[in-house]
PDB file of N, CA and C in Angstrom:
ATOM      1  N   MET Q 228       0.826  -1.179   0.000  1.00 44.00           N
ATOM      2  CA  MET Q 228       0.000   0.000   0.000  1.00 44.00           C
ATOM      3  C   MET Q 228       0.875   1.248   0.000  1.00 44.00           C
ATOM      4  N   GLY Q 229       0.361   2.295  -0.604  1.00 50.00           N
ATOM      5  CA  GLY Q 229       1.100   3.547  -0.675  1.00 50.00           C
ATOM      6  C   GLY Q 229       0.962   4.364   0.590  1.00 50.00           C
ATOM      7  N   HIS Q 230       1.907   5.248   0.774  1.00 65.00           N
ATOM      8  CA  HIS Q 230       1.904   6.119   1.947  1.00 65.00           C
ATOM      9  C   HIS Q 230       1.120   7.388   1.630  1.00 65.00           C
ATOM     10  N   VAL Q 231       0.169   7.732   2.465  1.00 57.00           N
ATOM     11  CA  VAL Q 231      -0.655   8.917   2.258  1.00 57.00           C
ATOM     12  C   VAL Q 231      -0.032  10.082   3.015  1.00 57.00           C
ATOM     13  N   GLN Q 232       0.220  11.187   2.317  1.00 67.00           N
ATOM     14  CA  GLN Q 232       0.816  12.352   2.960  1.00 67.00           C
ATOM     15  C   GLN Q 232      -0.256  13.168   3.662  1.00 67.00           C
ATOM     16  N   SER Q 233       0.112  13.738   4.770  1.00 78.00           N
ATOM     17  CA  SER Q 233      -0.846  14.544   5.521  1.00 78.00           C
ATOM     18  C   SER Q 233      -1.042  15.898   4.852  1.00 78.00           C
ATOM     19  N   LYS Q 234      -2.079  16.584   5.289  1.00 80.00           N
ATOM     20  CA  LYS Q 234      -2.404  17.900   4.755  1.00 80.00           C
ATOM     21  C   LYS Q 234      -1.274  18.892   5.043  1.00 80.00           C
ATOM     22  N   MET Q 235      -0.626  18.743   6.195  1.00 78.00           N
ATOM     23  CA  MET Q 235       0.452  19.644   6.581  1.00 78.00           C
ATOM     24  C   MET Q 235       1.644  19.518   5.626  1.00 78.00           C
ATOM     25  N   VAL Q 236       1.977  18.292   5.229  1.00 77.00           N
ATOM     26  CA  VAL Q 236       3.098  18.074   4.318  1.00 77.00           C
ATOM     27  C   VAL Q 236       2.792  18.674   2.952  1.00 77.00           C
ATOM     28  N   LYS Q 237       1.602  18.432   2.445  1.00 78.00           N
ATOM     29  CA  LYS Q 237       1.231  18.953   1.130  1.00 78.00           C
ATOM     30  C   LYS Q 237       1.222  20.475   1.119  1.00 78.00           C
ATOM     31  N   LYS Q 238       0.612  21.068   2.126  1.00 81.00           N
ATOM     32  CA  LYS Q 238       0.521  22.531   2.195  1.00 81.00           C
ATOM     33  C   LYS Q 238       1.901  23.154   2.392  1.00 81.00           C
ATOM     34  N   GLY Q 239       2.722  22.546   3.247  1.00 79.00           N
ATOM     35  CA  GLY Q 239       4.070  23.063   3.482  1.00 79.00           C
ATOM     36  C   GLY Q 239       4.917  23.040   2.220  1.00 79.00           C
ATOM     37  N   ALA Q 240       4.868  21.928   1.488  1.00 79.00           N
ATOM     38  CA  ALA Q 240       5.624  21.823   0.239  1.00 79.00           C
ATOM     39  C   ALA Q 240       5.122  22.833  -0.782  1.00 79.00           C
ATOM     40  N   TRP Q 241       3.818  23.028  -0.838  1.00 78.00           N
ATOM     41  CA  TRP Q 241       3.234  23.971  -1.797  1.00 78.00           C
ATOM     42  C   TRP Q 241       3.652  25.404  -1.481  1.00 78.00           C
ATOM     43  N   VAL Q 242       3.599  25.778  -0.195  1.00 82.00           N
ATOM     44  CA  VAL Q 242       3.951  27.146   0.212  1.00 82.00           C
ATOM     45  C   VAL Q 242       5.425  27.424  -0.060  1.00 82.00           C
ATOM     46  N   ILE Q 243       6.289  26.490   0.288  1.00 81.00           N
ATOM     47  CA  ILE Q 243       7.726  26.675   0.042  1.00 81.00           C
ATOM     48  C   ILE Q 243       8.002  26.783  -1.450  1.00 81.00           C
ATOM     49  N   THR Q 244       7.351  25.937  -2.246  1.00 80.00           N
ATOM     50  CA  THR Q 244       7.563  25.965  -3.691  1.00 80.00           C
ATOM     51  C   THR Q 244       7.079  27.268  -4.302  1.00 80.00           C
ATOM     52  N   GLU Q 245       5.932  27.758  -3.891  1.00 79.00           N
ATOM     53  CA  GLU Q 245       5.383  28.984  -4.469  1.00 79.00           C
ATOM     54  C   GLU Q 245       6.187  30.219  -4.078  1.00 79.00           C
ATOM     55  N   LYS Q 246       6.595  30.318  -2.820  1.00 82.00           N
ATOM     56  CA  LYS Q 246       7.284  31.526  -2.357  1.00 82.00           C
ATOM     57  C   LYS Q 246       8.759  31.560  -2.735  1.00 82.00           C
ATOM     58  N   TYR Q 247       9.420  30.410  -2.710  1.00 80.00           N
ATOM     59  CA  TYR Q 247      10.871  30.371  -2.892  1.00 80.00           C
ATOM     60  C   TYR Q 247      11.266  29.508  -4.082  1.00 80.00           C
ATOM     61  N   TYR Q 248      10.530  29.598  -5.167  1.00 78.00           N
ATOM     62  CA  TYR Q 248      10.776  28.744  -6.336  1.00 78.00           C
ATOM     63  C   TYR Q 248      12.171  28.957  -6.908  1.00 78.00           C
ATOM     64  N   THR Q 249      12.641  30.200  -6.910  1.00 78.00           N
ATOM     65  CA  THR Q 249      13.935  30.503  -7.524  1.00 78.00           C
ATOM     66  C   THR Q 249      15.099  29.905  -6.744  1.00 78.00           C
ATOM     67  N   ARG Q 250      14.925  29.657  -5.469  1.00 80.00           N
ATOM     68  CA  ARG Q 250      16.001  29.097  -4.648  1.00 80.00           C
ATOM     69  C   ARG Q 250      16.072  27.575  -4.740  1.00 80.00           C
ATOM     70  N   LEU Q 251      15.025  26.945  -5.240  1.00 78.00           N
ATOM     71  CA  LEU Q 251      14.984  25.483  -5.302  1.00 78.00           C
ATOM     72  C   LEU Q 251      15.567  24.987  -6.614  1.00 78.00           C
ATOM     73  N   GLY Q 252      16.116  23.788  -6.579  1.00 76.00           N
ATOM     74  CA  GLY Q 252      16.682  23.187  -7.774  1.00 76.00           C
ATOM     75  C   GLY Q 252      16.125  21.796  -7.984  1.00 76.00           C
ATOM     76  N   ASN Q 253      16.742  21.060  -8.892  1.00 76.00           N
ATOM     77  CA  ASN Q 253      16.299  19.694  -9.162  1.00 76.00           C
ATOM     78  C   ASN Q 253      16.958  18.680  -8.228  1.00 76.00           C
ATOM     79  N   ASP Q 254      17.922  19.121  -7.446  1.00 79.00           N
ATOM     80  CA  ASP Q 254      18.677  18.244  -6.565  1.00 79.00           C
ATOM     81  C   ASP Q 254      18.079  18.256  -5.153  1.00 79.00           C
ATOM     82  N   PHE Q 255      17.926  17.087  -4.557  1.00 79.00           N
ATOM     83  CA  PHE Q 255      17.353  16.966  -3.214  1.00 79.00           C
ATOM     84  C   PHE Q 255      18.192  17.714  -2.186  1.00 79.00           C
ATOM     85  N   HIS Q 256      19.509  17.585  -2.269  1.00 81.00           N
ATOM     86  CA  HIS Q 256      20.381  18.200  -1.266  1.00 81.00           C
ATOM     87  C   HIS Q 256      20.370  19.726  -1.366  1.00 81.00           C
ATOM     88  N   THR Q 257      20.262  20.256  -2.579  1.00 82.00           N
ATOM     89  CA  THR Q 257      20.130  21.708  -2.753  1.00 82.00           C
ATOM     90  C   THR Q 257      18.837  22.190  -2.118  1.00 82.00           C
ATOM     91  N   ASN Q 258      17.762  21.458  -2.358  1.00 80.00           N
ATOM     92  CA  ASN Q 258      16.467  21.818  -1.775  1.00 80.00           C
ATOM     93  C   ASN Q 258      16.497  21.707  -0.249  1.00 80.00           C
ATOM     94  N   LYS Q 259      17.221  20.716   0.267  1.00 82.00           N
ATOM     95  CA  LYS Q 259      17.308  20.530   1.713  1.00 82.00           C
ATOM     96  C   LYS Q 259      17.993  21.727   2.368  1.00 82.00           C
ATOM     97  N   CYS Q 260      19.097  22.186   1.772  1.00 83.00           N
ATOM     98  CA  CYS Q 260      19.805  23.359   2.316  1.00 83.00           C
ATOM     99  C   CYS Q 260      18.930  24.606   2.236  1.00 83.00           C
ATOM    100  N   ALA Q 261      18.216  24.759   1.128  1.00 83.00           N
ATOM    101  CA  ALA Q 261      17.343  25.925   0.968  1.00 83.00           C
ATOM    102  C   ALA Q 261      16.215  25.895   1.993  1.00 83.00           C
ATOM    103  N   CYS Q 262      15.629  24.732   2.236  1.00 81.00           N
ATOM    104  CA  CYS Q 262      14.531  24.619   3.207  1.00 81.00           C
ATOM    105  C   CYS Q 262      15.013  24.877   4.631  1.00 81.00           C
ATOM    106  N   GLU Q 263      16.256  24.494   4.938  1.00 82.00           N
ATOM    107  CA  GLU Q 263      16.800  24.776   6.267  1.00 82.00           C
ATOM    108  C   GLU Q 263      16.950  26.277   6.488  1.00 82.00           C
ATOM    109  N   GLU Q 264      17.300  27.019   5.424  1.00 85.00           N
ATOM    110  CA  GLU Q 264      17.438  28.470   5.526  1.00 85.00           C
ATOM    111  C   GLU Q 264      16.076  29.159   5.572  1.00 85.00           C
ATOM    112  N   ILE Q 265      15.115  28.618   4.841  1.00 83.00           N
ATOM    113  CA  ILE Q 265      13.806  29.262   4.680  1.00 83.00           C
ATOM    114  C   ILE Q 265      12.910  29.060   5.894  1.00 83.00           C
ATOM    115  N   ALA Q 266      12.774  27.813   6.339  1.00 80.00           N
ATOM    116  CA  ALA Q 266      11.744  27.486   7.330  1.00 80.00           C
ATOM    117  C   ALA Q 266      12.330  26.739   8.526  1.00 80.00           C
ATOM    118  N   ILE Q 267      11.604  26.775   9.609  1.00 82.00           N
ATOM    119  CA  ILE Q 267      11.950  25.983  10.791  1.00 82.00           C
ATOM    120  C   ILE Q 267      11.077  24.735  10.755  1.00 82.00           C
ATOM    121  N   ILE Q 268      11.696  23.606  10.453  1.00 80.00           N
ATOM    122  CA  ILE Q 268      10.965  22.347  10.333  1.00 80.00           C
ATOM    123  C   ILE Q 268      11.312  21.510  11.564  1.00 80.00           C
ATOM    124  N   PRO Q 269      10.303  21.096  12.352  1.00 80.00           N
ATOM    125  CA  PRO Q 269      10.562  20.489  13.661  1.00 80.00           C
ATOM    126  C   PRO Q 269      11.257  19.126  13.643  1.00 80.00           C
ATOM    127  N   SER Q 270      11.048  18.302  12.638  1.00 80.00           N
ATOM    128  CA  SER Q 270      11.650  16.971  12.665  1.00 80.00           C
ATOM    129  C   SER Q 270      12.316  16.645  11.334  1.00 80.00           C
ATOM    130  N   LYS Q 271      13.276  15.717  11.391  1.00 80.00           N
ATOM    131  CA  LYS Q 271      13.992  15.312  10.184  1.00 80.00           C
ATOM    132  C   LYS Q 271      13.058  14.562   9.234  1.00 80.00           C
ATOM    133  N   LYS Q 272      12.162  13.768   9.788  1.00 79.00           N
ATOM    134  CA  LYS Q 272      11.215  13.002   8.975  1.00 79.00           C
ATOM    135  C   LYS Q 272      10.323  13.940   8.155  1.00 79.00           C
ATOM    136  N   LEU Q 273       9.801  14.965   8.788  1.00 76.00           N
ATOM    137  CA  LEU Q 273       8.970  15.946   8.101  1.00 76.00           C
ATOM    138  C   LEU Q 273       9.794  16.743   7.092  1.00 76.00           C
ATOM    139  N   SER Q 274      11.018  17.056   7.466  1.00 73.00           N
ATOM    140  CA  SER Q 274      11.911  17.802   6.582  1.00 73.00           C
ATOM    141  C   SER Q 274      12.162  17.035   5.286  1.00 73.00           C
ATOM    142  N   ASN Q 275      12.405  15.742   5.389  1.00 73.00           N
ATOM    143  CA  ASN Q 275      12.666  14.926   4.206  1.00 73.00           C
ATOM    144  C   ASN Q 275      11.435  14.780   3.317  1.00 73.00           C
ATOM    145  N   LYS Q 276      10.249  14.940   3.886  1.00 73.00           N
ATOM    146  CA  LYS Q 276       9.030  14.876   3.080  1.00 73.00           C
ATOM    147  C   LYS Q 276       8.780  16.182   2.334  1.00 73.00           C
ATOM    148  N   LEU Q 277       9.168  17.296   2.940  1.00 67.00           N
ATOM    149  CA  LEU Q 277       8.890  18.601   2.339  1.00 67.00           C
ATOM    150  C   LEU Q 277       9.863  18.972   1.220  1.00 67.00           C
ATOM    151  N   GLU Q 278      11.104  18.578   1.321  1.00 65.00           N
ATOM    152  CA  GLU Q 278      12.130  19.112   0.444  1.00 65.00           C
ATOM    153  C   GLU Q 278      12.038  18.734  -1.029  1.00 65.00           C
ATOM    154  N   PRO Q 279      11.656  17.538  -1.406  1.00 61.00           N
ATOM    155  CA  PRO Q 279      11.608  17.271  -2.850  1.00 61.00           C
ATOM    156  C   PRO Q 279      10.329  17.764  -3.512  1.00 61.00           C
ATOM    157  N   GLY Q 280       9.671  18.770  -2.966  1.00 57.00           N
ATOM    158  CA  GLY Q 280       8.360  19.191  -3.448  1.00 57.00           C
ATOM    159  C   GLY Q 280       8.337  20.028  -4.696  1.00 57.00           C
ATOM    160  N   ARG Q 281       9.447  20.219  -5.380  1.00 51.00           N
ATOM    161  CA  ARG Q 281       9.466  21.122  -6.519  1.00 51.00           C
ATOM    162  C   ARG Q 281       8.924  20.482  -7.786  1.00 51.00           C
ATOM    163  N   GLY Q 282       8.939  19.178  -7.924  1.00 54.00           N
ATOM    164  CA  GLY Q 282       8.585  18.498  -9.169  1.00 54.00           C
ATOM    165  C   GLY Q 282       7.233  18.860  -9.739  1.00 54.00           C
ATOM    166  N   ILE Q 283       6.227  19.002  -8.910  1.00 56.00           N
ATOM    167  CA  ILE Q 283       4.877  19.312  -9.376  1.00 56.00           C
ATOM    168  C   ILE Q 283       4.845  20.695  -9.999  1.00 56.00           C
ATOM    169  N   SER Q 284       5.491  21.645  -9.343  1.00 60.00           N
ATOM    170  CA  SER Q 284       5.482  23.024  -9.834  1.00 60.00           C
ATOM    171  C   SER Q 284       6.233  23.142 -11.154  1.00 60.00           C
ATOM    172  N   ILE Q 285       7.295  22.376 -11.337  1.00 63.00           N
ATOM    173  CA  ILE Q 285       8.049  22.423 -12.592  1.00 63.00           C
ATOM    174  C   ILE Q 285       7.151  22.022 -13.751  1.00 63.00           C
ATOM    175  N   GLU Q 286       6.390  20.951 -13.596  1.00 65.00           N
ATOM    176  CA  GLU Q 286       5.504  20.498 -14.666  1.00 65.00           C
ATOM    177  C   GLU Q 286       4.461  21.559 -15.001  1.00 65.00           C
ATOM    178  N   LEU Q 287       3.877  22.194 -13.999  1.00 66.00           N
ATOM    179  CA  LEU Q 287       2.873  23.225 -14.235  1.00 66.00           C
ATOM    180  C   LEU Q 287       3.475  24.435 -14.926  1.00 66.00           C
ATOM    181  N   GLN Q 288       4.670  24.847 -14.510  1.00 69.00           N
ATOM    182  CA  GLN Q 288       5.288  26.017 -15.126  1.00 69.00           C
ATOM    183  C   GLN Q 288       5.728  25.726 -16.554  1.00 69.00           C
ATOM    184  N   GLU Q 289       6.188  24.518 -16.844  1.00 71.00           N
ATOM    185  CA  GLU Q 289       6.550  24.157 -18.216  1.00 71.00           C
ATOM    186  C   GLU Q 289       5.322  24.203 -19.119  1.00 71.00           C
ATOM    187  N   GLU Q 290       4.190  23.722 -18.621  1.00 71.00           N
ATOM    188  CA  GLU Q 290       2.953  23.754 -19.398  1.00 71.00           C
ATOM    189  C   GLU Q 290       2.519  25.192 -19.665  1.00 71.00           C
ATOM    190  N   GLU Q 291       2.611  26.054 -18.658  1.00 70.00           N
ATOM    191  CA  GLU Q 291       2.257  27.459 -18.840  1.00 70.00           C
ATOM    192  C   GLU Q 291       3.197  28.138 -19.827  1.00 70.00           C
ATOM    193  N   ARG Q 292       4.474  27.778 -19.789  1.00 71.00           N
ATOM    194  CA  ARG Q 292       5.452  28.382 -20.687  1.00 71.00           C
ATOM    195  C   ARG Q 292       5.132  28.015 -22.137  1.00 71.00           C
ATOM    196  N   ARG Q 293       4.742  26.764 -22.370  1.00 71.00           N
ATOM    197  CA  ARG Q 293       4.385  26.344 -23.727  1.00 71.00           C
ATOM    198  C   ARG Q 293       3.139  27.066 -24.223  1.00 71.00           C
ATOM    199  N   GLU Q 294       2.168  27.289 -23.329  1.00 70.00           N
ATOM    200  CA  GLU Q 294       0.933  27.963 -23.720  1.00 70.00           C
ATOM    201  C   GLU Q 294       1.157  29.439 -24.017  1.00 70.00           C
ATOM    202  N   ASN Q 295       2.118  30.072 -23.368  1.00 71.00           N
ATOM    203  CA  ASN Q 295       2.351  31.503 -23.521  1.00 71.00           C
ATOM    204  C   ASN Q 295       3.350  31.840 -24.621  1.00 71.00           C
ATOM    205  N   HIS Q 296       3.762  30.863 -25.412  1.00 70.00           N
ATOM    206  CA  HIS Q 296       4.746  31.103 -26.467  1.00 70.00           C
ATOM    207  C   HIS Q 296       4.150  31.991 -27.557  1.00 70.00           C
ATOM    208  N   VAL Q 297       4.870  33.058 -27.908  1.00 73.00           N
ATOM    209  CA  VAL Q 297       4.432  33.966 -28.964  1.00 73.00           C
ATOM    210  C   VAL Q 297       5.501  33.943 -30.051  1.00 73.00           C
ATOM    211  N   PRO Q 298       5.146  33.592 -31.294  1.00 70.00           N
ATOM    212  CA  PRO Q 298       6.145  33.586 -32.359  1.00 70.00           C
ATOM    213  C   PRO Q 298       6.605  35.004 -32.681  1.00 70.00           C
ATOM    214  N   GLU Q 299       7.843  35.132 -33.183  1.00 76.00           N
ATOM    215  CA  GLU Q 299       8.383  36.453 -33.493  1.00 76.00           C
ATOM    216  C   GLU Q 299       7.654  37.090 -34.663  1.00 76.00           C
ATOM    217  N   VAL Q 300       7.332  36.300 -35.688  1.00 73.00           N
ATOM    218  CA  VAL Q 300       6.601  36.815 -36.846  1.00 73.00           C
ATOM    219  C   VAL Q 300       5.309  36.023 -36.973  1.00 73.00           C
ATOM    220  N   SER Q 301       4.206  36.725 -37.003  1.00 72.00           N
ATOM    221  CA  SER Q 301       2.913  36.062 -37.130  1.00 72.00           C
ATOM    222  C   SER Q 301       2.761  35.478 -38.528  1.00 72.00           C
ATOM    223  N   THR Q 302       2.074  34.377 -38.644  1.00 67.00           N
ATOM    224  CA  THR Q 302       1.844  33.773 -39.955  1.00 67.00           C
ATOM    225  C   THR Q 302       0.971  34.663 -40.816  1.00 67.00           C
ATOM    226  N   LEU Q 303       0.152  35.466 -40.216  1.00 68.00           N
ATOM    227  CA  LEU Q 303      -0.722  36.353 -40.980  1.00 68.00           C
ATOM    228  C   LEU Q 303       0.008  37.591 -41.491  1.00 68.00           C
ATOM    229  N   ASP Q 304       1.121  37.972 -40.869  1.00 70.00           N
ATOM    230  CA  ASP Q 304       1.850  39.174 -41.259  1.00 70.00           C
ATOM    231  C   ASP Q 304       2.950  38.913 -42.282  1.00 70.00           C
ATOM    232  N   GLN Q 305       3.126  37.703 -42.728  1.00 66.00           N
ATOM    233  CA  GLN Q 305       4.208  37.387 -43.652  1.00 66.00           C
ATOM    234  C   GLN Q 305       3.912  37.935 -45.043  1.00 66.00           C
ATOM    235  N   GLU Q 306       4.984  38.277 -45.769  1.00 68.00           N
ATOM    236  CA  GLU Q 306       4.856  38.801 -47.129  1.00 68.00           C
ATOM    237  C   GLU Q 306       4.358  37.714 -48.090  1.00 68.00           C
ATOM    238  N   ILE Q 307       4.902  36.522 -47.949  1.00 68.00           N
ATOM    239  CA  ILE Q 307       4.569  35.423 -48.856  1.00 68.00           C
ATOM    240  C   ILE Q 307       3.799  34.366 -48.073  1.00 68.00           C
ATOM    241  N   THR Q 308       2.660  33.974 -48.612  1.00 68.00           N
ATOM    242  CA  THR Q 308       1.865  32.927 -47.992  1.00 68.00           C
ATOM    243  C   THR Q 308       1.853  31.723 -48.915  1.00 68.00           C
ATOM    244  N   VAL Q 309       2.173  30.572 -48.379  1.00 72.00           N
ATOM    245  CA  VAL Q 309       2.226  29.346 -49.167  1.00 72.00           C
ATOM    246  C   VAL Q 309       0.915  28.596 -48.975  1.00 72.00           C
ATOM    247  N   ILE Q 310       0.268  28.271 -50.096  1.00 75.00           N
ATOM    248  CA  ILE Q 310      -0.986  27.519 -50.039  1.00 75.00           C
ATOM    249  C   ILE Q 310      -0.890  26.324 -50.971  1.00 75.00           C
ATOM    250  N   ASN Q 311      -1.776  25.373 -50.789  1.00 78.00           N
ATOM    251  CA  ASN Q 311      -1.783  24.202 -51.662  1.00 78.00           C
ATOM    252  C   ASN Q 311      -2.786  24.413 -52.802  1.00 78.00           C
ATOM    253  N   PRO Q 312      -2.747  23.594 -53.854  1.00 79.00           N
ATOM    254  CA  PRO Q 312      -3.628  23.782 -55.014  1.00 79.00           C
ATOM    255  C   PRO Q 312      -5.118  23.735 -54.677  1.00 79.00           C
ATOM    256  N   ASP Q 313      -5.509  22.919 -53.709  1.00 82.00           N
ATOM    257  CA  ASP Q 313      -6.925  22.842 -53.338  1.00 82.00           C
ATOM    258  C   ASP Q 313      -7.425  24.175 -52.786  1.00 82.00           C
ATOM    259  N   THR Q 314      -6.613  24.802 -51.979  1.00 79.00           N
ATOM    260  CA  THR Q 314      -6.982  26.104 -51.427  1.00 79.00           C
ATOM    261  C   THR Q 314      -7.083  27.140 -52.535  1.00 79.00           C
ATOM    262  N   LYS Q 315      -6.196  27.046 -53.508  1.00 77.00           N
ATOM    263  CA  LYS Q 315      -6.236  27.986 -54.631  1.00 77.00           C
ATOM    264  C   LYS Q 315      -7.542  27.831 -55.414  1.00 77.00           C
ATOM    265  N   GLU Q 316      -7.996  26.614 -55.589  1.00 82.00           N
ATOM    266  CA  GLU Q 316      -9.268  26.374 -56.282  1.00 82.00           C
ATOM    267  C   GLU Q 316     -10.443  26.960 -55.494  1.00 82.00           C
ATOM    268  N   ILE Q 317     -10.386  26.858 -54.185  1.00 82.00           N
ATOM    269  CA  ILE Q 317     -11.446  27.437 -53.351  1.00 82.00           C
ATOM    270  C   ILE Q 317     -11.469  28.951 -53.515  1.00 82.00           C
ATOM    271  N   PHE Q 318     -10.288  29.578 -53.549  1.00 78.00           N
ATOM    272  CA  PHE Q 318     -10.221  31.030 -53.750  1.00 78.00           C
ATOM    273  C   PHE Q 318     -10.819  31.421 -55.097  1.00 78.00           C
ATOM    274  N   LYS Q 319     -10.544  30.625 -56.133  1.00 81.00           N
ATOM    275  CA  LYS Q 319     -11.102  30.921 -57.460  1.00 81.00           C
ATOM    276  C   LYS Q 319     -12.623  30.808 -57.442  1.00 81.00           C
ATOM    277  N   ALA Q 320     -13.139  29.773 -56.775  1.00 85.00           N
ATOM    278  CA  ALA Q 320     -14.586  29.568 -56.721  1.00 85.00           C
ATOM    279  C   ALA Q 320     -15.287  30.698 -55.962  1.00 85.00           C
ATOM    280  N   CYS Q 321     -14.623  31.260 -54.966  1.00 83.00           N
ATOM    281  CA  CYS Q 321     -15.209  32.355 -54.181  1.00 83.00           C
ATOM    282  C   CYS Q 321     -14.928  33.724 -54.792  1.00 83.00           C
ATOM    283  N   HIS Q 322     -14.195  33.765 -55.907  1.00 77.00           N
ATOM    284  CA  HIS Q 322     -13.824  35.006 -56.596  1.00 77.00           C
ATOM    285  C   HIS Q 322     -13.004  35.926 -55.702  1.00 77.00           C
ATOM    286  N   TRP Q 323     -12.051  35.353 -55.009  1.00 73.00           N
ATOM    287  CA  TRP Q 323     -11.138  36.131 -54.183  1.00 73.00           C
ATOM    288  C   TRP Q 323      -9.830  36.299 -54.951  1.00 73.00           C
ATOM    289  N   SER Q 324      -9.839  37.183 -55.907  1.00 66.00           N
ATOM    290  CA  SER Q 324      -8.680  37.342 -56.781  1.00 66.00           C
ATOM    291  C   SER Q 324      -7.485  37.951 -56.049  1.00 66.00           C
ATOM    292  N   ILE Q 325      -7.726  38.683 -54.985  1.00 62.00           N
ATOM    293  CA  ILE Q 325      -6.621  39.288 -54.240  1.00 62.00           C
ATOM    294  C   ILE Q 325      -5.743  38.198 -53.628  1.00 62.00           C
ATOM    295  N   LEU Q 326      -6.356  37.128 -53.196  1.00 60.00           N
ATOM    296  CA  LEU Q 326      -5.614  36.069 -52.526  1.00 60.00           C
ATOM    297  C   LEU Q 326      -4.953  35.092 -53.494  1.00 60.00           C
ATOM    298  N   LEU Q 327      -5.203  35.242 -54.781  1.00 57.00           N
ATOM    299  CA  LEU Q 327      -4.598  34.326 -55.746  1.00 57.00           C
ATOM    300  C   LEU Q 327      -3.129  34.636 -55.992  1.00 57.00           C
ATOM    301  N   ASP Q 328      -2.633  35.750 -55.470  1.00 60.00           N
ATOM    302  CA  ASP Q 328      -1.226  36.092 -55.639  1.00 60.00           C
ATOM    303  C   ASP Q 328      -0.318  35.273 -54.723  1.00 60.00           C
ATOM    304  N   CYS Q 329      -0.888  34.459 -53.880  1.00 62.00           N
ATOM    305  CA  CYS Q 329      -0.106  33.638 -52.960  1.00 62.00           C
ATOM    306  C   CYS Q 329       0.668  32.581 -53.741  1.00 62.00           C
ATOM    307  N   ILE Q 330       1.764  32.148 -53.179  1.00 63.00           N
ATOM    308  CA  ILE Q 330       2.546  31.082 -53.788  1.00 63.00           C
ATOM    309  C   ILE Q 330       1.907  29.755 -53.399  1.00 63.00           C
ATOM    310  N   TYR Q 331       1.705  28.906 -54.380  1.00 59.00           N
ATOM    311  CA  TYR Q 331       1.142  27.607 -54.034  1.00 59.00           C
ATOM    312  C   TYR Q 331       2.136  26.509 -54.373  1.00 59.00           C
ATOM    313  N   THR Q 332       2.084  25.469 -53.614  1.00 60.00           N
ATOM    314  CA  THR Q 332       3.009  24.357 -53.787  1.00 60.00           C
ATOM    315  C   THR Q 332       2.225  23.077 -53.998  1.00 60.00           C
ATOM    316  N   ARG Q 333       2.871  22.139 -54.595  1.00 60.00           N
ATOM    317  CA  ARG Q 333       2.270  20.815 -54.782  1.00 60.00           C
ATOM    318  C   ARG Q 333       3.003  19.841 -53.879  1.00 60.00           C
ATOM    319  N   HIS Q 334       2.406  19.592 -52.749  1.00 55.00           N
ATOM    320  CA  HIS Q 334       3.010  18.664 -51.800  1.00 55.00           C
ATOM    321  C   HIS Q 334       2.603  17.245 -52.161  1.00 55.00           C
ATOM    322  N   THR Q 335       3.572  16.380 -52.187  1.00 51.00           N
ATOM    323  CA  THR Q 335       3.272  14.959 -52.336  1.00 51.00           C
ATOM    324  C   THR Q 335       3.536  14.316 -50.985  1.00 51.00           C
ATOM    325  N   TYR Q 336       2.515  13.765 -50.433  1.00 49.00           N
ATOM    326  CA  TYR Q 336       2.632  13.157 -49.121  1.00 49.00           C
ATOM    327  C   TYR Q 336       2.918  11.673 -49.294  1.00 49.00           C
ATOM    328  N   ARG Q 337       4.017  11.251 -48.731  1.00 51.00           N
ATOM    329  CA  ARG Q 337       4.361   9.835 -48.797  1.00 51.00           C
ATOM    330  C   ARG Q 337       5.004   9.437 -47.480  1.00 51.00           C
ATOM    331  N   SER Q 338       4.816   8.225 -47.133  1.00 48.00           N
ATOM    332  CA  SER Q 338       5.388   7.765 -45.871  1.00 48.00           C
ATOM    333  C   SER Q 338       6.823   7.313 -46.102  1.00 48.00           C
ATOM    334  N   VAL Q 339       7.641   7.584 -45.147  1.00 48.00           N
ATOM    335  CA  VAL Q 339       9.043   7.210 -45.227  1.00 48.00           C
ATOM    336  C   VAL Q 339       9.223   5.918 -44.441  1.00 48.00           C
ATOM    337  N   LEU Q 340       9.703   4.902 -45.116  1.00 48.00           N
ATOM    338  CA  LEU Q 340       9.935   3.611 -44.464  1.00 48.00           C
ATOM    339  C   LEU Q 340      11.417   3.466 -44.173  1.00 48.00           C
ATOM    340  N   ARG Q 341      11.727   3.073 -42.973  1.00 47.00           N
ATOM    341  CA  ARG Q 341      13.135   2.875 -42.610  1.00 47.00           C
ATOM    342  C   ARG Q 341      13.345   1.489 -42.119  1.00 47.00           C
TER     343      ARG Q 341
END
């Protein structure tokens, strides 16, 4: 059976991670030294439970970083837009002659076997 952590351990790890994220690292011993400087933890057993608490926050921050990515040049602001022949036919059918100046390519899709 797995060990269930108490509410105090979860909350303590969360508070330390949120307030002092920049001082924590991926190494247990680095986190242990940082936690000794940051907080007064009454027992060694509790201390060892609190210190490796950074892993959850790293995953959340990596996900947020991926979501907040902004490209340097927007695809809509580019001078040349590449379209495929099917899209060009749709533009012709809708009489959008302004958009026919785009460069179109003929992609051949094939699977690569190795």
